[in-house]
Short mmCIF file of C-alpha atoms and ligand atoms in Angstrom, two decimals:
data_model
loop_
_atom_site.label_atom_id
_atom_site.label_comp_id
_atom_site.label_asym_id
_atom_site.label_seq_id
_atom_site.Cartn_x
_atom_site.Cartn_y
_atom_site.Cartn_z
CA MET A 1 164.61 171.49 100.87
CA GLU A 2 167.86 173.35 100.01
CA GLY A 3 166.10 175.28 97.26
CA LYS A 4 165.54 172.12 95.27
CA ALA A 5 162.36 171.86 93.25
CA ILE A 6 159.80 169.19 92.68
CA LEU A 7 159.85 168.13 89.06
CA THR A 8 156.32 167.38 87.87
CA VAL A 9 155.93 165.23 84.78
CA LEU A 10 152.53 165.37 83.08
CA GLY A 11 151.12 165.23 79.57
CA ALA A 12 147.46 164.16 79.36
CA ARG A 13 144.21 166.05 79.92
CA PRO A 14 143.24 164.58 83.31
CA GLN A 15 146.72 165.37 84.60
CA PHE A 16 146.34 169.06 83.83
CA ILE A 17 143.19 169.15 85.93
CA LYS A 18 144.87 167.36 88.84
CA ALA A 19 147.97 169.57 88.55
CA ALA A 20 145.85 172.72 88.58
CA ALA A 21 144.76 171.85 92.12
CA VAL A 22 148.13 170.62 93.40
CA SER A 23 150.37 173.25 91.77
CA ARG A 24 148.29 176.03 93.33
CA GLN A 25 148.94 174.58 96.78
CA LEU A 26 152.66 174.09 96.09
CA LEU A 27 152.84 177.78 95.21
CA ARG A 28 150.94 178.66 98.39
CA PHE A 29 153.34 176.58 100.48
CA GLY A 30 156.37 178.12 98.72
CA ILE A 31 157.51 174.77 97.32
CA PRO A 32 159.33 175.33 94.00
CA GLU A 33 158.01 173.28 91.09
CA VAL A 34 159.36 172.70 87.58
CA ILE A 35 156.76 171.31 85.18
CA VAL A 36 157.63 169.00 82.30
CA HIS A 37 154.88 168.57 79.70
CA THR A 38 155.61 165.43 77.71
CA GLY A 39 153.42 166.64 74.85
CA GLN A 40 151.25 163.49 74.95
CA HIS A 41 148.14 165.66 74.50
CA PHE A 42 148.80 168.58 72.21
CA ASP A 43 145.67 170.05 70.59
CA ASP A 44 144.71 173.40 72.06
CA ASN A 45 141.44 171.96 73.37
CA MET A 46 143.23 168.94 74.90
CA SER A 47 146.07 170.88 76.54
CA ASP A 48 146.62 174.66 76.34
CA VAL A 49 143.03 175.54 77.22
CA PHE A 50 143.51 173.95 80.65
CA PHE A 51 146.71 175.88 81.37
CA ARG A 52 144.98 179.13 80.38
CA GLU A 53 141.65 178.68 82.14
CA MET A 54 142.95 177.03 85.28
CA GLU A 55 146.07 179.23 85.48
CA ILE A 56 148.43 176.28 85.76
CA PRO A 57 152.09 177.41 85.86
CA SER A 58 153.63 177.16 82.37
CA PRO A 59 155.72 174.07 81.73
CA ALA A 60 159.45 174.77 81.71
CA TYR A 61 159.87 171.96 79.15
CA ASN A 62 157.65 170.50 76.45
CA LEU A 63 158.96 167.24 75.01
CA ASN A 64 156.50 167.13 72.12
CA VAL A 65 156.17 163.33 72.23
CA HIS A 66 152.77 162.13 71.00
CA SER A 67 150.77 159.92 68.66
CA LEU A 68 153.09 156.92 68.96
CA ASN A 69 152.69 153.30 70.02
CA HIS A 70 153.04 152.70 73.74
CA GLY A 71 156.67 151.57 73.71
CA ALA A 72 157.94 154.33 71.46
CA MET A 73 155.97 156.99 73.32
CA THR A 74 157.08 155.87 76.78
CA GLY A 75 160.66 155.30 75.62
CA ARG A 76 161.09 158.73 74.06
CA MET A 77 159.60 160.40 77.09
CA LEU A 78 161.85 158.38 79.39
CA GLU A 79 164.98 159.41 77.51
CA GLN A 80 164.13 163.12 77.59
CA VAL A 81 162.87 163.21 81.18
CA GLU A 82 166.13 161.57 82.28
CA GLU A 83 168.13 164.40 80.72
CA ILE A 84 165.96 167.00 82.44
CA ILE A 85 166.31 165.30 85.83
CA LEU A 86 170.10 165.29 85.41
CA LYS A 87 170.00 169.00 84.62
CA VAL A 88 167.43 170.20 87.19
CA LYS A 89 168.50 167.86 90.01
CA PRO A 90 165.06 167.94 91.64
CA ALA A 91 164.36 166.94 95.23
CA ALA A 92 161.65 164.59 93.93
CA VAL A 93 159.64 163.80 90.84
CA MET A 94 155.85 163.96 91.01
CA VAL A 95 153.57 162.09 88.63
CA TYR A 96 149.79 161.80 88.34
CA GLY A 97 147.48 158.95 87.46
CA ASP A 98 148.20 156.18 85.01
CA THR A 99 149.23 157.40 81.57
CA ASN A 100 152.38 156.72 79.60
CA SER A 101 153.64 160.12 80.79
CA THR A 102 153.20 158.90 84.39
CA LEU A 103 155.27 155.77 83.88
CA ALA A 104 158.00 157.57 81.92
CA GLY A 105 158.40 160.17 84.68
CA ALA A 106 158.49 157.62 87.48
CA LEU A 107 160.89 155.28 85.71
CA ALA A 108 163.31 158.04 84.73
CA ALA A 109 163.42 159.22 88.35
CA VAL A 110 163.86 155.88 90.09
CA LYS A 111 166.70 154.88 87.76
CA LEU A 112 168.50 158.05 88.85
CA HIS A 113 167.72 157.38 92.54
CA VAL A 114 165.46 160.42 92.69
CA ARG A 115 162.42 159.99 94.93
CA VAL A 116 159.04 159.57 93.28
CA ALA A 117 155.68 160.83 94.51
CA HIS A 118 152.59 159.34 92.87
CA VAL A 119 149.30 161.20 93.08
CA GLU A 120 146.35 158.83 92.58
CA ALA A 121 148.24 155.80 93.81
CA GLY A 122 146.73 152.42 94.64
CA LEU A 123 143.96 152.31 92.07
CA ARG A 124 143.39 148.98 90.38
CA SER A 125 141.03 147.64 87.73
CA PHE A 126 142.63 144.16 87.95
CA ASN A 127 142.59 144.11 84.15
CA MET A 128 146.18 143.83 82.93
CA ALA A 129 145.04 144.27 79.31
CA MET A 130 144.55 147.98 80.09
CA PRO A 131 147.68 150.04 79.42
CA GLU A 132 146.68 152.18 82.42
CA GLU A 133 146.74 149.19 84.79
CA VAL A 134 150.31 148.37 83.76
CA ASN A 135 151.33 152.01 84.13
CA ARG A 136 149.82 152.43 87.57
CA ILE A 137 151.14 149.18 89.05
CA LEU A 138 154.69 149.87 87.85
CA THR A 139 154.54 153.50 88.95
CA ASP A 140 153.28 152.60 92.42
CA ARG A 141 156.02 150.04 92.84
CA VAL A 142 158.83 152.55 92.22
CA SER A 143 157.22 155.39 94.17
CA ASN A 144 158.33 156.47 97.64
CA LEU A 145 155.35 158.61 98.46
CA LEU A 146 151.97 157.21 97.53
CA PHE A 147 149.05 159.64 97.65
CA CYS A 148 145.87 157.58 97.69
CA PRO A 149 142.48 159.12 96.94
CA THR A 150 140.33 156.42 98.56
CA ASP A 151 140.21 153.71 101.22
CA ALA A 152 140.03 151.13 98.42
CA ALA A 153 143.31 152.44 97.00
CA VAL A 154 145.03 152.13 100.38
CA ALA A 155 143.64 148.60 100.78
CA ASN A 156 144.94 147.62 97.34
CA LEU A 157 148.45 148.74 98.23
CA LYS A 158 148.34 146.91 101.56
CA ALA A 159 147.12 143.74 99.84
CA GLU A 160 150.12 143.98 97.51
CA GLY A 161 152.53 144.21 100.45
CA PHE A 162 153.41 147.89 100.11
CA GLU A 163 153.62 148.26 103.88
CA HIS A 164 156.79 146.16 103.71
CA PHE A 165 158.41 148.44 101.13
CA GLU A 166 160.22 151.69 101.82
CA THR A 167 157.22 153.79 101.00
CA GLN A 168 154.82 156.12 102.71
CA ILE A 169 151.14 155.71 102.01
CA VAL A 170 149.08 158.85 102.54
CA LYS A 171 145.32 158.86 102.14
CA CYS A 172 144.66 162.41 101.03
CA GLY A 173 141.36 162.30 99.14
CA ASP A 174 140.85 163.15 95.51
CA VAL A 175 142.52 166.18 93.95
CA MET A 176 139.90 166.28 91.17
CA GLN A 177 137.33 167.12 93.82
CA ASP A 178 139.45 170.09 94.88
CA ALA A 179 139.52 171.28 91.27
CA ALA A 180 135.78 170.79 90.74
CA TYR A 181 134.90 172.82 93.85
CA PHE A 182 137.48 175.52 93.20
CA TYR A 183 136.61 176.20 89.57
CA LEU A 184 132.82 175.84 89.58
CA ASN A 185 132.08 179.50 90.25
CA LYS A 186 134.60 180.63 87.66
CA ALA A 187 132.99 178.22 85.18
CA LYS A 188 129.54 179.61 85.92
CA SER A 189 130.62 183.10 84.98
CA ALA A 190 132.93 182.21 82.07
CA SER A 191 131.24 179.34 80.22
CA THR A 192 128.56 179.85 77.58
CA VAL A 193 128.40 176.23 76.48
CA LEU A 194 124.83 175.56 77.64
CA ASP A 195 123.50 178.50 75.63
CA LYS A 196 125.68 177.69 72.65
CA LEU A 197 124.37 174.13 72.51
CA GLN A 198 120.87 175.20 73.57
CA LEU A 199 120.93 172.73 76.43
CA HIS A 200 117.97 173.99 78.40
CA ALA A 201 116.13 170.68 78.79
CA ASP A 202 117.28 167.27 80.05
CA TYR A 203 120.34 165.83 78.38
CA VAL A 204 122.81 163.02 78.98
CA LEU A 205 126.52 163.83 78.93
CA ALA A 206 128.71 161.06 77.52
CA THR A 207 132.38 160.55 76.68
CA ILE A 208 134.21 157.65 75.00
CA HIS A 209 137.95 157.32 74.61
CA ARG A 210 139.26 154.13 76.26
CA GLN A 211 141.45 152.05 74.01
CA GLU A 212 139.51 148.89 74.97
CA ASN A 213 136.40 150.54 73.47
CA THR A 214 137.74 152.60 70.59
CA ASP A 215 140.11 149.96 69.23
CA ASP A 216 137.62 147.10 69.44
CA PRO A 217 135.18 147.52 66.52
CA VAL A 218 132.49 145.41 68.25
CA ASN A 219 132.69 147.40 71.50
CA LEU A 220 132.68 150.73 69.67
CA LYS A 221 129.68 149.77 67.52
CA GLN A 222 127.76 148.53 70.56
CA ILE A 223 128.45 151.73 72.50
CA ILE A 224 127.36 153.92 69.59
CA GLU A 225 124.21 151.82 69.22
CA GLY A 226 123.49 152.04 72.96
CA LEU A 227 123.94 155.83 73.00
CA ASN A 228 121.83 156.18 69.82
CA ARG A 229 118.98 154.35 71.58
CA VAL A 230 119.24 156.64 74.61
CA ASN A 231 119.38 159.67 72.29
CA ARG A 232 115.95 158.73 70.89
CA GLU A 233 114.54 159.47 74.36
CA VAL A 234 116.75 162.30 75.63
CA SER A 235 119.52 164.29 73.92
CA VAL A 236 122.95 162.75 74.31
CA VAL A 237 125.86 165.20 74.05
CA VAL A 238 129.35 163.85 73.49
CA PRO A 239 132.50 165.99 73.58
CA LEU A 240 134.52 163.58 71.50
CA HIS A 241 138.14 162.67 72.20
CA PRO A 242 140.32 162.96 69.06
CA ARG A 243 141.20 159.24 69.32
CA THR A 244 137.53 158.31 68.99
CA ARG A 245 136.78 160.88 66.30
CA LYS A 246 139.57 159.51 64.11
CA ILE A 247 138.32 155.92 64.51
CA LEU A 248 134.66 156.78 63.88
CA GLU A 249 135.66 158.64 60.73
CA SER A 250 137.86 155.84 59.44
CA ASN A 251 135.13 153.24 60.12
CA GLY A 252 132.44 155.41 58.53
CA LEU A 253 130.40 155.30 61.77
CA LYS A 254 127.92 158.18 62.04
CA PRO A 255 126.32 158.57 65.46
CA GLU A 256 122.80 159.99 65.79
CA PHE A 257 123.65 161.85 68.99
CA THR A 258 125.26 165.32 69.25
CA VAL A 259 129.01 165.18 68.80
CA ILE A 260 131.09 168.23 69.70
CA ASP A 261 134.81 168.87 69.90
CA PRO A 262 136.51 168.35 73.27
CA VAL A 263 135.73 171.27 75.55
CA GLY A 264 137.76 173.12 78.18
CA TYR A 265 137.30 172.39 81.87
CA PHE A 266 134.94 175.30 82.50
CA ASP A 267 132.55 174.13 79.79
CA MET A 268 132.88 170.59 81.08
CA LEU A 269 131.97 171.62 84.62
CA MET A 270 128.82 173.30 83.29
CA LEU A 271 127.94 170.27 81.15
CA ILE A 272 128.36 167.88 84.09
CA SER A 273 126.65 169.97 86.74
CA ASN A 274 123.54 170.51 84.60
CA CYS A 275 123.08 167.11 82.99
CA LYS A 276 120.56 164.42 83.85
CA LEU A 277 123.01 161.55 83.79
CA VAL A 278 126.62 160.77 82.83
CA MET A 279 127.63 157.85 80.59
CA THR A 280 131.36 157.39 80.18
CA ASP A 281 134.43 155.22 80.03
CA SER A 282 136.52 158.03 81.55
CA GLY A 283 138.01 157.60 85.01
CA GLY A 284 137.79 161.25 86.00
CA LEU A 285 134.26 161.79 84.79
CA GLN A 286 132.88 158.95 86.95
CA LYS A 287 133.98 160.87 90.03
CA GLU A 288 132.92 164.26 88.71
CA ALA A 289 129.41 162.87 88.19
CA PHE A 290 129.37 162.05 91.91
CA PHE A 291 130.78 165.46 92.91
CA PHE A 292 127.76 167.03 91.18
CA GLN A 293 125.29 164.44 92.49
CA LYS A 294 124.67 162.78 89.14
CA HIS A 295 124.34 159.08 88.55
CA CYS A 296 126.81 157.52 86.14
CA ILE A 297 126.81 154.58 83.78
CA THR A 298 130.31 153.33 83.12
CA LEU A 299 130.96 151.93 79.66
CA ARG A 300 133.49 149.40 80.91
CA GLN A 301 133.49 146.03 82.66
CA GLN A 302 135.49 147.26 85.65
CA THR A 303 136.17 150.50 87.42
CA GLU A 304 138.91 151.65 89.75
CA TRP A 305 136.31 153.79 91.57
CA VAL A 306 134.61 150.82 93.17
CA GLU A 307 133.03 152.84 95.98
CA LEU A 308 130.74 154.54 93.45
CA VAL A 309 129.37 151.19 92.32
CA GLU A 310 129.12 149.87 95.88
CA HIS A 311 126.96 152.84 96.87
CA GLY A 312 124.73 152.56 93.79
CA PHE A 313 125.83 155.88 92.24
CA ASN A 314 127.49 154.14 89.33
CA ARG A 315 126.52 151.12 87.26
CA LEU A 316 128.93 149.14 85.11
CA ALA A 317 127.34 148.54 81.72
CA GLY A 318 130.34 147.36 79.70
CA ALA A 319 130.12 147.84 75.96
CA ASN A 320 126.80 146.18 75.21
CA ALA A 321 123.99 148.19 73.59
CA HIS A 322 121.18 146.39 75.49
CA THR A 323 122.89 146.71 78.85
CA ILE A 324 123.67 150.37 78.17
CA TYR A 325 120.05 151.11 77.35
CA ASP A 326 118.72 149.05 80.30
CA SER A 327 121.16 150.82 82.62
CA TYR A 328 119.92 154.14 81.32
CA LEU A 329 116.31 153.18 82.14
CA GLU A 330 117.37 152.10 85.61
CA MET A 331 119.58 155.08 86.44
CA VAL A 332 117.68 157.95 84.84
CA SER A 333 114.93 157.99 87.43
CA LYS A 334 116.96 156.70 90.37
CA LYS A 335 117.06 158.81 93.52
CA SER A 336 120.13 158.62 95.76
CA ASN A 337 121.47 160.45 98.74
CA PHE A 338 124.90 161.62 97.58
CA ASP A 339 125.73 163.10 100.95
CA ILE A 340 128.63 160.82 101.78
CA ASP A 341 132.36 161.47 101.99
CA LEU A 342 134.06 159.17 99.47
CA TYR A 343 136.82 161.46 98.21
CA GLY A 344 137.67 163.80 101.08
CA THR A 345 136.48 167.31 101.63
CA GLY A 346 138.20 169.17 98.80
CA ASN A 347 141.56 169.65 100.53
CA ALA A 348 143.51 166.73 99.04
CA SER A 349 146.02 169.01 97.33
CA GLU A 350 146.63 170.90 100.54
CA ILE A 351 147.39 167.61 102.30
CA ILE A 352 149.79 166.75 99.48
CA ALA A 353 151.62 170.10 99.71
CA GLU A 354 151.87 169.82 103.49
CA LYS A 355 153.32 166.31 103.16
CA PHE A 356 155.90 167.57 100.66
CA ARG A 357 156.87 170.33 103.08
CA GLN A 358 157.67 167.71 105.72
CA TRP A 359 159.20 165.20 103.32
CA LEU A 360 161.57 167.31 101.25
C1 UD1 B 401 145.58 158.78 77.22
C2 UD1 B 401 145.88 157.80 78.37
C3 UD1 B 401 144.57 157.40 79.05
C4 UD1 B 401 143.78 158.62 79.49
C5 UD1 B 401 143.60 159.57 78.32
C6 UD1 B 401 142.95 160.83 78.80
C7 UD1 B 401 147.80 156.31 78.05
C8 UD1 B 401 148.19 154.93 77.76
N1 UD1 B 401 146.50 156.58 77.87
O1 UD1 B 401 144.81 158.09 76.27
O2 UD1 B 401 144.87 156.63 80.20
O3 UD1 B 401 142.53 158.20 79.96
O4 UD1 B 401 144.88 159.90 77.75
O5 UD1 B 401 142.35 161.56 77.79
O6 UD1 B 401 148.61 157.12 78.39
N2 UD1 B 401 145.30 162.92 69.99
C9 UD1 B 401 145.11 164.06 69.25
N3 UD1 B 401 145.22 165.24 69.90
C10 UD1 B 401 145.53 165.36 71.20
C11 UD1 B 401 145.71 164.17 71.94
C12 UD1 B 401 145.60 162.96 71.33
O7 UD1 B 401 144.84 164.02 68.04
O8 UD1 B 401 145.65 166.47 71.72
C13 UD1 B 401 145.26 161.62 69.30
C14 UD1 B 401 146.69 161.09 69.18
O9 UD1 B 401 147.27 161.54 68.03
C15 UD1 B 401 146.49 159.60 69.20
C16 UD1 B 401 145.20 159.41 69.97
O10 UD1 B 401 144.57 160.67 70.09
O11 UD1 B 401 146.34 159.13 67.92
C17 UD1 B 401 145.42 158.82 71.33
O12 UD1 B 401 146.24 159.64 72.15
P1 UD1 B 401 147.13 159.01 73.34
O13 UD1 B 401 147.70 160.08 74.14
O14 UD1 B 401 148.01 157.97 72.79
O15 UD1 B 401 146.06 158.19 74.18
P2 UD1 B 401 144.66 158.62 74.80
O16 UD1 B 401 143.60 157.80 74.20
O17 UD1 B 401 144.52 160.09 74.75
N1 UDP B 402 137.20 166.77 80.20
C1 UDP B 402 137.22 168.05 79.67
N2 UDP B 402 136.75 168.23 78.40
C2 UDP B 402 136.26 167.21 77.65
C3 UDP B 402 136.26 165.91 78.21
C4 UDP B 402 136.76 165.72 79.48
O1 UDP B 402 137.63 169.00 80.34
O2 UDP B 402 135.86 167.44 76.51
C5 UDP B 402 137.72 166.57 81.56
C6 UDP B 402 136.79 165.83 82.49
O3 UDP B 402 135.83 166.70 83.04
C7 UDP B 402 137.76 165.28 83.51
C8 UDP B 402 138.97 164.94 82.67
O4 UDP B 402 138.85 165.71 81.48
O5 UDP B 402 138.13 166.28 84.44
C9 UDP B 402 138.95 163.49 82.37
O6 UDP B 402 139.87 163.21 81.40
P1 UDP B 402 139.72 161.96 80.42
O7 UDP B 402 138.34 161.46 80.39
O8 UDP B 402 140.35 162.38 79.16
O9 UDP B 402 140.72 160.92 81.09
P2 UDP B 402 140.59 159.82 82.25
O10 UDP B 402 140.07 160.50 83.45
O11 UDP B 402 139.70 158.73 81.74
O12 UDP B 402 141.98 159.33 82.39
#
């Protein structure tokens, strides 16, 4: 490794959670890491809280790029990450998931002939209108080391011919599962969210933030209406993403359900592990519902986590109020055996660190 570090580029909430698991293993394996925070997420409850609670190593750089259109955001990140790569001369650049920060990190590296490792490679929604689908396809294509969480992800890459490229595909399982298992006990002793919100009876946990839902007034209205109908039967609690809050406020939409500010990971673990059901358009939350043996209704037309739908743990409801309510009726009383290995055994980040040790 010649003392060279891995340069990790991250910037959005789900990436902090993934990095918490992986960075801990890199430290354990003695692999030096330099973290670049692009600044994409910047509120304390969207960023700093995760570094504090999960003890993620502090970023060496914060680029402070946020709240811009896709091109401007990705472009400004790209320019600054390039400078940092030239200065740090890392052995490889690691990126997570499918955000603009992911693409900027991967693109900056490949243009400088620095190897790229992509954690959460191979996922596809097959919907090119999603900014995330564009980001993940382009990132995968320029990556040398592709860490896939699922069999479906590996199959997607093979179907796209990745076996003929100069890449290594490693099925490692899901690093979010590592995080969920590792932090649950800490969350139980640190979080007071259930008492604070007086959540001692059944409740549904929901989140909404996808651009396809928030930026489409019909979709957003339908989702609010669907959740309002569910809320008339059982409390619906929504830690609301700032994107969605801004749009609801500017459209004068007032939900009937309980809206709270985004919460830290410990509170979120308690909210998920004690709820009756999850309803979400988040990628990460669909899996976390499964980790805690909860059924999930996905407020989208497609999911990248197809195995959850195939096994009946997840139902795609799109953004239609009737379908959302009908899905609730179907899923709320459903019984399933969640005892199946879809995402590994909680050692995905260890597999990643071990692979880096061999690769660098
Ligand atoms: C981004 C990712 C999405 C991911 C999500 C996780 C892209 C294209 N999208 O979407 O894949 O699922 O993060 O949460 O990268 N905002 C704040 N405070 C913050 C963060 C954001 O007010 O701390 C506001 C921004 O000012 C902006 C809006 O939320 O107006 C959207 O933020 P942005 O990072 O562009 O996209 P997300 O919807 O968060
Ligand atoms: N999350 C959180 N607090 C919240 C909402 C979500 O800690 O108020 C966590 C959630 O448990 C999951 C991750 O953030 O671990 C998912 O991020 P998000 O839904 O923003 O992005 P996506 O996974 O859709 O890209």
